Amino acid sequence: MEEEDWIEERSSVRLRGRTFSGGGVSESRWVDGSEVDSESPPLSMFDDNEAKEGYGSLRRRLVKKPKRVDSFDVEAMEIAGAHGHHPKDISTWHTLALAFQTLGVVYGDMGTSPLYVFSDVFSKVKIESEVDILGALSLVMYTIALLPLVKYVFVVLKANDNGEGGTFALYSLICRYAKVNMLPNRQPADEQISSFRLKLPTPELERALSIKETLERRSSLKTLLLLLVLMGTSMVIGDGILTPAISVMSAVSGLQGAVKGFDTSAVVVFSIVILVALFSIQQFGTSKVGFSFAPALALWFFSLGSIGIYNLVKYDITVIKAVNPAYIYFFFKKNSKDAWSALGGCILCITGAEAMFADLGHFSVPTIQIAFTFVVFPCLLLAYMGQAAYLMKYPESSDRIFYDSVPESLFWPVFVIATLAAMIASQAMISATFSCVKQAMALGCFPRMKIIHTSRKLMGQIYIPVINWFLMIMCVVVVSIFRSTTDIANAYGIAEVGVMLVTTTLVTLVMLLIWQTNLFMALCFPLVFGSIELIYFSAVLSKVLEGGWLPLVFASFFLSVMYIWNYGSVLKYQSEVREKISMDFMLELGSTLGTVRTPGMGLLYNELVHGIPSIFGQFLLSLPAIHSTIVFVCIKYVPIPVVPQEERFLFRRVCPKDYHMFRCIARYGYKDIRKEDHHAFEQLLVQSLENFLRKEAQELALESGLHDMDLDSVSVSSRDYRTRDVPGNEELKVPLMLDTRSEEAETSNSEAASAALPSSIMSSEIDPSLEYELSALREAIDSGFTYFLAHGDVRAKKNSFFLKKLVINYLYAFLRRNCRAGAANMSVPHMNILQVGMTYMV
């Protein structure tokens, strides 16, 4: 029975037209599926002479451990050590070029805010003296300086997840340090992915460890954290609705004063036409739609700065004294409640600040910092100071302050640029919404939908038809109902501040748990910025009845959809784990599995990372025969942006050899794109499986050859030593894997050791059992592939609470019936699919 329990595993990948094996040709091993603890004696604890002698990469683990850990861990460590990922140094010119490109992708929303900020502020506060103008200007200046500049540019951008930003990136970062993910499919092997590795909290820092243990122990905190993340994501999707509406409508409203008879109805109709056209061209891709984004926005920012300087010099340059924050105090003292209400308009000056963090994956931290600090920030300040200077002389122009302050000869060029900038701002938010929904889908928090990849070069450029048309309909409805940028602005502020509050909370947790920042400094971050945001949030909440209800409705709707989907998915996964088929039952069935084995390759897709899914039993009962080779394929998303191709696949044999059953786990990050069709995936899987079988035969031959050798004379060198105790065998200290960085230094020793190996090990002849298994595999491949898909339904038990029955039996069931099926996601021909339904009672 001991021999039957032994499991060999090997991961192999195809890279650049060649097939590689995880450990390389100089490294081999036989493991029994029982992983050991990480407290292994280092190389320095052994005699140096022993380390220099021996067989290099040969090793054998013969120490029994009580705790079983999946043997995938071994392969993940080996691959991660063999393939390094070192970022290339980026030249200064390349950095500046990327910084220029950020103008079109990141700052479109914030750049169009001068179109409507002062008009909204002074709709709440009437201009009666210079205190009103200078106070409002000072508020805008310090809001831009504190939140986007200090908070995002210098703090939040550093809390990125391997270069990725956004709410879900922060959540995945926290999930890697603490096991707070609601879906319990994490494996120790995942922690060995090169982009997964992180510096764990030091044992000396009890605060970080205490927070980690508290988060992992209390399920209520896990749920609260998930709800917080989903709320922030819902607010971002709400921004995707409101940004196009307010940006386009603000730009078009400039025609009211320039064209006679162009009233509010005309503004609404013209805005709707532009919005419909904008969403209709999304299917062609961001790269085609946004080819001129950066130059157009650069021209827009140049126009803002130039017109601002012109107005300052021409009308009243003394408005620069608004840098004195005392004017904020005078502003509130004079206007009291109206000034507090005006904060809802003031916060609009930083709309799109979250995009600096959310779009980080397309650029880098330095490029976004350079663009904002040296271009966006000064141009926005000049624009607002120029408008304030114009209002000092023409206070009655507050309703149309932007276009009135533009020199008459430049009106039409500026109008065209403003309209283009508004469309670009809308495009950036639409693209961000697509990316946000895709990340939510990858982490199991959003129903599956059709995703179209619009670029072969840039994996982040995607198009989701359902979301696109939903956003378009909602934008048209918003413009038709509100008919005014002031009312839309009331709604816009709630969505913007809501996302900022979520980001502040998550970054504070990152500071305490991961950065291990000084407690005083970590608490200063939420106290300073959280307090400012709460003040703004209280101001925008007062506008709930004046349009502020809209983002709350959107957020509640998307929050409900995402949480119900996640809740149902977790219950379904737990049911599958609970009802999986035992190995004893499989051994009782025998290699025929209690039925007829016919030539063919069966790929059974399931979500389990351990064990045999219960749906396999349903296939055995329902089908008169089963394929000769079965591969359990698990597509799993891990909480990192991208999984390197050479670290994507893990393989393992399931049951004894004569069963011809294997497991393949394909790991993807939440930014990874699964563009391969089923033919490419089949080819890659077959090549990997053949390589796996060859390595298995080699290691078996090596193991049997070493069995008769005097292992006491064998010494090896490695950075990681692991041991195992087996009764009747002497204790050996041999490495779990070879440090690839020392391979060259050990080449001569390895060659000398190879010369001492038995000829049976070094023989190039094909093992008969391997030849038989490869021929059986080729026969199965020639007979064709069949995809076994499980349609698992989840139903609440009769004694469950009414709310649980409502959520599971109706709401979650409705989402499952109407979401995209797994077969559609894989683009598999229907003639190659076998599907069986199964109901889980939860």
XYZ file of N, CA and C in Angstrom, residues 138-300:
489
model
N -9.001 78.787 -3.161
C -8.102 78.185 -2.182
C -8.522 76.753 -1.856
N -9.837 76.521 -1.757
C -10.338 75.168 -1.516
C -9.922 74.226 -2.647
N -10.095 74.694 -3.882
C -9.744 73.863 -5.036
C -8.245 73.584 -5.067
N -7.435 74.594 -4.812
C -5.988 74.431 -4.868
C -5.499 73.425 -3.833
N -5.986 73.525 -2.606
C -5.510 72.624 -1.551
C -6.126 71.226 -1.674
N -7.299 71.140 -2.269
C -7.868 69.815 -2.515
C -7.016 69.052 -3.517
N -6.610 69.734 -4.606
C -5.748 69.091 -5.602
C -4.378 68.764 -5.002
N -3.864 69.651 -4.173
C -2.524 69.450 -3.608
C -2.502 68.303 -2.594
N -3.545 68.188 -1.776
C -3.533 67.190 -0.706
C -3.909 65.791 -1.191
N -4.990 65.685 -1.948
C -5.474 64.349 -2.301
C -4.737 63.729 -3.500
N -4.814 64.307 -4.686
C -4.078 63.656 -5.785
C -2.556 63.703 -5.617
N -2.030 64.877 -5.231
C -0.579 65.028 -5.197
C 0.051 64.277 -4.022
N -0.354 64.628 -2.806
C 0.289 64.043 -1.630
C -0.170 62.601 -1.414
N -1.492 62.388 -1.409
C -2.000 61.045 -1.092
C -1.677 60.036 -2.179
N -2.085 60.325 -3.413
C -1.939 59.320 -4.471
C -0.523 59.256 -5.028
N 0.036 60.417 -5.396
C 1.341 60.412 -6.063
C 2.450 59.911 -5.147
N 2.419 60.313 -3.864
C 3.533 59.985 -2.982
C 3.270 58.808 -2.046
N 2.032 58.354 -1.897
C 1.751 57.258 -0.959
C 1.057 56.087 -1.650
N -0.133 56.316 -2.179
C -0.962 55.218 -2.672
C -0.299 54.489 -3.839
N 0.378 55.210 -4.726
C 1.005 54.563 -5.880
C 2.045 53.523 -5.463
N 2.597 53.681 -4.277
C 3.588 52.710 -3.807
C 2.948 51.416 -3.326
N 1.645 51.449 -3.054
C 0.934 50.252 -2.584
C 0.416 49.462 -3.765
N 1.260 49.237 -4.765
C 0.824 48.528 -5.967
C 1.108 47.040 -5.846
N 0.412 46.268 -6.639
C 0.548 44.816 -6.646
C 1.356 44.409 -7.866
N 2.686 44.368 -7.696
C 3.578 44.049 -8.821
C 3.314 44.940 -10.023
N 3.097 46.233 -9.765
C 2.869 47.181 -10.835
C 1.422 47.386 -11.203
N 0.507 46.660 -10.558
C -0.921 46.813 -10.824
C -1.559 47.621 -9.704
N -2.529 48.459 -10.068
C -3.217 49.281 -9.082
C -4.709 49.068 -9.118
N -5.403 49.717 -8.203
C -6.852 49.594 -8.144
C -7.316 48.865 -6.901
N -8.615 48.860 -6.699
C -9.190 48.256 -5.505
C -8.910 46.768 -5.421
N -9.107 46.054 -6.526
C -8.881 44.620 -6.514
C -7.397 44.286 -6.381
N -6.525 45.140 -6.875
C -5.089 44.913 -6.717
C -4.704 44.993 -5.243
N -5.253 45.951 -4.524
C -5.000 46.040 -3.080
C -5.543 44.815 -2.365
N -6.715 44.372 -2.779
C -7.334 43.208 -2.142
C -6.493 41.953 -2.382
N -6.010 41.766 -3.608
C -5.184 40.595 -3.897
C -3.863 40.663 -3.147
N -3.323 41.866 -2.970
C -2.093 42.038 -2.204
C -2.302 41.605 -0.756
N -3.425 41.999 -0.178
C -3.739 41.606 1.202
C -3.996 40.105 1.282
N -4.646 39.549 0.249
C -4.941 38.110 0.240
C -3.668 37.276 0.216
N -2.586 37.799 -0.316
C -1.346 37.035 -0.368
C -0.656 36.997 0.991
N -0.820 38.038 1.773
C -0.187 38.057 3.087
C -1.051 37.401 4.148
N -2.351 37.493 3.988
C -3.276 36.871 4.934
C -4.309 36.090 4.143
N -4.662 34.924 4.609
C -5.609 34.062 3.898
C -7.027 34.535 4.171
N -7.400 35.604 3.478
C -8.721 36.210 3.684
C -9.641 36.005 2.495
N -9.151 35.306 1.457
C -10.002 35.039 0.303
C -11.125 34.095 0.702
N -12.353 34.406 0.278
C -13.501 33.603 0.663
C -13.503 32.240 -0.023
N -12.856 32.103 -1.186
C -12.821 30.833 -1.899
C -11.605 30.038 -1.428
N -11.804 28.904 -0.760
C -10.688 28.184 -0.121
C -9.934 27.271 -1.078
N -9.384 27.806 -2.152
C -8.653 26.975 -3.109
C -7.180 27.337 -3.188
N -6.668 27.978 -2.149
C -5.263 28.372 -2.155
C -4.388 27.171 -1.823
N -3.269 27.051 -2.514
C -2.308 25.986 -2.295
C -0.955 26.567 -1.903
N -0.182 25.841 -1.108
C 1.186 26.313 -0.810
C 2.009 26.521 -2.065
N 1.708 25.750 -3.123
C 2.465 25.906 -4.369
C 2.292 27.288 -4.973
N 1.145 27.915 -4.753
C 0.901 29.242 -5.316
C 1.884 30.264 -4.759
N 2.326 30.057 -3.540
C 3.216 31.028 -2.902
C 4.613 31.007 -3.506
N 4.900 29.998 -4.330
C 6.224 29.906 -4.926
C 6.298 30.496 -6.326
N 5.176 31.029 -6.833
C 5.222 31.739 -8.109
C 6.112 32.969 -7.933
N 6.939 33.227 -8.922
C 7.939 34.293 -8.771
C 7.304 35.633 -8.458
N 6.156 35.940 -9.067
C 5.500 37.224 -8.809
C 4.636 37.192 -7.557
N 4.537 36.020 -6.918
C 3.744 35.887 -5.694
C 4.593 36.164 -4.469
N 5.871 35.898 -4.589
C 6.751 35.956 -3.424
C 6.802 37.357 -2.830
N 6.692 37.385 -1.522
C 6.696 38.649 -0.810
C 7.497 38.498 0.471
N 7.930 39.599 1.003
C 8.606 39.588 2.287
C 7.563 39.482 3.385
N 7.585 38.362 4.056
C 6.575 38.141 5.084
C 6.841 38.997 6.310
N 5.806 39.261 7.115
C 6.014 40.023 8.343
C 7.055 39.361 9.227
N 7.945 40.151 9.756
C 9.000 39.596 10.592
C 8.431 39.159 11.936
N 8.971 38.082 12.509
C 8.459 37.616 13.805
C 8.599 38.653 14.902
N 9.601 39.539 14.758
C 9.783 40.562 15.799
C 8.647 41.577 15.800
N 7.999 41.733 14.687
C 6.955 42.746 14.597
C 5.619 42.092 14.918
N 5.276 42.066 16.180
C 4.097 41.336 16.629
C 2.810 41.956 16.110
N 2.843 43.257 15.820
C 1.608 43.921 15.366
C 1.138 43.367 14.034
N 2.062 43.223 13.093
C 1.680 42.714 11.778
C 1.184 41.280 11.871
N 1.873 40.465 12.665
C 1.443 39.077 12.824
C 0.087 38.990 13.514
N -0.128 39.866 14.478
C -1.409 39.861 15.187
C -2.558 40.227 14.256
N -2.339 41.233 13.406
C -3.377 41.623 12.434
C -3.640 40.479 11.466
N -2.575 39.846 11.006
C -2.711 38.730 10.071
C -3.528 37.596 10.693
N -3.201 37.223 11.915
C -3.925 36.134 12.571
C -5.377 36.494 12.822
N -5.633 37.751 13.176
C -7.007 38.176 13.428
C -7.841 38.117 12.156
N -7.260 38.580 11.040
C -7.986 38.536 9.763
C -8.276 37.107 9.332
N -7.320 36.217 9.551
C -7.495 34.835 9.113
C -8.454 34.067 10.011
N -8.529 34.454 11.268
C -9.335 33.705 12.241
C -10.811 34.087 12.207
N -11.097 35.353 11.962
C -12.479 35.830 12.067
C -13.106 35.959 10.677
N -14.085 35.111 10.418
C -14.747 35.131 9.113
C -15.529 36.416 8.890
N -15.987 37.041 9.977
C -16.732 38.291 9.831
C -15.851 39.391 9.250
N -14.566 39.402 9.634
C -13.645 40.401 9.089
C -13.349 40.127 7.620
N -13.270 38.843 7.245
C -13.078 38.504 5.836
C -14.251 39.015 5.002
N -15.461 38.785 5.516
C -16.654 39.237 4.789
C -16.695 40.754 4.698
N -16.351 41.432 5.802
C -16.349 42.887 5.811
C -15.341 43.443 4.815
N -14.161 42.831 4.756
C -13.136 43.269 3.810
C -13.613 43.067 2.372
N -14.232 41.922 2.106
C -14.750 41.667 0.766
C -15.832 42.669 0.389
N -16.746 42.954 1.311
C -17.809 43.931 1.036
C -17.226 45.312 0.759
N -16.184 45.665 1.482
C -15.536 46.958 1.269
C -14.951 47.039 -0.132
N -14.279 45.974 -0.557
C -13.692 45.942 -1.891
C -14.774 45.982 -2.968
N -15.838 45.217 -2.763
C -16.928 45.198 -3.736
C -17.627 46.549 -3.807
N -17.739 47.228 -2.683
C -18.340 48.562 -2.683
C -17.487 49.528 -3.495
N -16.176 49.482 -3.292
C -15.302 50.350 -4.086
C -15.388 50.053 -5.566
N -15.452 48.767 -5.909
C -15.582 48.384 -7.315
C -16.906 48.861 -7.893
N -17.967 48.752 -7.118
C -19.281 49.221 -7.576
C -19.266 50.717 -7.838
N -18.557 51.468 -6.986
C -18.446 52.911 -7.193
C -17.682 53.229 -8.483
N -16.652 52.419 -8.784
C -15.895 52.635 -10.022
C -16.786 52.412 -11.236
N -17.615 51.366 -11.186
C -18.543 51.120 -12.290
C -19.543 52.270 -12.397
N -19.978 52.807 -11.244
C -20.847 53.981 -11.258
C -20.181 55.175 -11.913
N -18.862 55.325 -11.673
C -18.100 56.379 -12.355
C -18.131 56.191 -13.863
N -18.119 54.921 -14.291
C -18.157 54.643 -15.724
C -19.449 55.084 -16.378
N -20.488 55.250 -15.574
C -21.762 55.756 -16.087
C -21.809 57.279 -16.048
N -21.343 57.849 -14.946
C -21.492 59.288 -14.726
C -20.439 60.116 -15.463
N -19.218 59.577 -15.607
C -18.153 60.346 -16.263
C -18.505 60.728 -17.701
N -18.919 59.775 -18.554
C -19.291 60.184 -19.919
C -20.441 61.184 -19.941
N -21.410 60.995 -19.036
C -22.575 61.879 -19.032
C -22.185 63.321 -18.712
N -21.436 63.526 -17.620
C -21.122 64.894 -17.200
C -20.054 65.520 -18.094
N -19.083 64.730 -18.561
C -18.006 65.290 -19.382
C -18.537 65.760 -20.737
N -19.273 64.901 -21.411
C -19.793 65.252 -22.733
C -20.802 66.387 -22.632
N -21.680 66.320 -21.636
C -22.704 67.353 -21.508
C -22.089 68.718 -21.168
N -21.027 68.714 -20.356
C -20.357 69.980 -20.011
C -19.699 70.591 -21.230
N -19.092 69.748 -22.071
C -18.441 70.272 -23.272
C -19.460 70.824 -24.265
N -20.565 70.103 -24.435
C -21.579 70.527 -25.405
C -22.302 71.783 -24.940
N -22.422 71.969 -23.623
C -23.152 73.135 -23.107
C -22.521 74.450 -23.523
N -21.275 74.425 -23.993
C -20.636 75.648 -24.454
C -21.312 76.261 -25.664
N -22.075 75.460 -26.400
C -22.774 75.968 -27.569
C -23.980 76.824 -27.219
N -24.449 76.752 -25.961
C -25.647 77.505 -25.586
C -25.445 79.007 -25.747
N -24.273 79.479 -25.419
C -24.033 80.913 -25.537
C -23.504 81.330 -26.887
N -23.005 80.363 -27.655
C -22.399 80.706 -28.943
C -23.353 80.558 -30.111
N -24.346 79.708 -29.989
C -25.290 79.456 -31.077
C -26.690 79.850 -30.608
N -27.333 80.713 -31.360
C -28.671 81.156 -30.981
C -29.673 80.004 -31.119
N -30.571 79.908 -30.148
C -31.598 78.877 -30.172
C -31.129 77.515 -29.710
N -29.890 77.447 -29.287
C -29.359 76.180 -28.799
C -29.678 76.082 -27.308
N -30.855 75.546 -26.984
C -31.319 75.515 -25.600
C -30.942 74.194 -24.925
N -31.505 73.976 -23.723
C -31.181 72.778 -22.940
C -31.568 71.499 -23.668
N -32.694 71.498 -24.324
C -33.125 70.297 -25.061
C -32.130 69.950 -26.158
N -31.618 70.959 -26.831
C -30.625 70.717 -27.872
C -29.338 70.155 -27.281
N -28.952 70.673 -26.110
C -27.762 70.145 -25.427
C -27.939 68.670 -25.107
N -29.124 68.310 -24.601
C -29.393 66.921 -24.241
C -29.342 66.019 -25.468
N -29.999 66.435 -26.546
C -30.038 65.614 -27.769
C -28.633 65.453 -28.356
N -27.902 66.571 -28.457
C -26.554 66.519 -29.019
C -25.637 65.645 -28.158
N -25.779 65.726 -26.830
C -24.973 64.906 -25.925
C -25.286 63.426 -26.106
N -26.570 63.106 -26.258
C -26.963 61.704 -26.434
C -26.387 61.147 -27.733
N -26.400 61.959 -28.796
C -25.839 61.513 -30.075
C -24.362 61.182 -29.925
N -23.622 62.063 -29.246
C -22.184 61.829 -29.043
C -21.961 60.581 -28.190
N -22.761 60.406 -27.135
C -22.604 59.248 -26.256
C -22.874 57.941 -26.999
N -23.919 57.907 -27.788
C -24.228 56.695 -28.557
C -23.096 56.374 -29.526
N -22.563 57.412 -30.179
C -21.438 57.198 -31.100
C -20.202 56.703 -30.350
N -19.970 57.264 -29.157
C -18.799 56.883 -28.359
C -18.856 55.407 -27.968
N -20.010 54.953 -27.502
C -20.121 53.557 -27.073
C -20.194 52.607 -28.269
N -20.642 53.089 -29.402
C -20.757 52.223 -30.575
C -19.404 51.862 -31.157
N -18.403 52.718 -30.967
C -17.088 52.439 -31.544
C -16.180 51.688 -30.571
N -16.684 51.340 -29.386
C -15.852 50.615 -28.424
C -15.427 49.250 -28.949
N -16.252 48.644 -29.783
C -15.954 47.307 -30.280
C -14.711 47.268 -31.150
N -14.263 48.428 -31.653
C -13.070 48.463 -32.490
C -11.787 48.491 -31.677
N -11.904 48.669 -30.358
C -10.726 48.598 -29.511
C -10.190 49.940 -29.086
N -9.581 49.950 -27.896
C -9.040 51.182 -27.336
C -7.907 51.747 -28.178
N -7.070 50.851 -28.725
C -5.907 51.344 -29.475
C -6.329 52.122 -30.711
N -7.413 51.671 -31.384
C -7.879 52.378 -32.576
C -8.643 53.644 -32.203
N -9.483 53.528 -31.152
C -10.271 54.688 -30.724
C -9.384 55.775 -30.140
N -8.380 55.351 -29.389
C -7.575 56.328 -28.665
C -6.208 56.581 -29.227
N -6.071 56.474 -30.537
C -4.755 56.653 -31.154
C -4.188 58.042 -30.867
N -5.075 59.051 -30.838
C -4.591 60.423 -30.654
C -4.859 60.947 -29.249
N -5.028 60.031 -28.270
C -5.350 60.462 -26.904
C -4.283 61.383 -26.322
N -3.058 60.921 -26.299
C -2.009 61.694 -25.641
C -1.773 63.055 -26.303
N -1.617 63.152 -27.625
C -1.434 64.481 -28.230
C -2.622 65.414 -27.995
N -3.840 64.854 -28.064
C -5.017 65.701 -27.866
C -5.091 66.227 -26.443
N -4.821 65.369 -25.467
C -4.843 65.822 -24.070
C -3.673 66.747 -23.764
N -2.534 66.514 -24.398
C -1.410 67.430 -24.209
C -1.783 68.814 -24.724
N -2.457 68.869 -25.869
C -2.938 70.153 -26.399
C -3.976 70.771 -25.474
N -4.825 69.925 -24.884
C -5.843 70.424 -23.959
C -5.203 71.047 -22.718
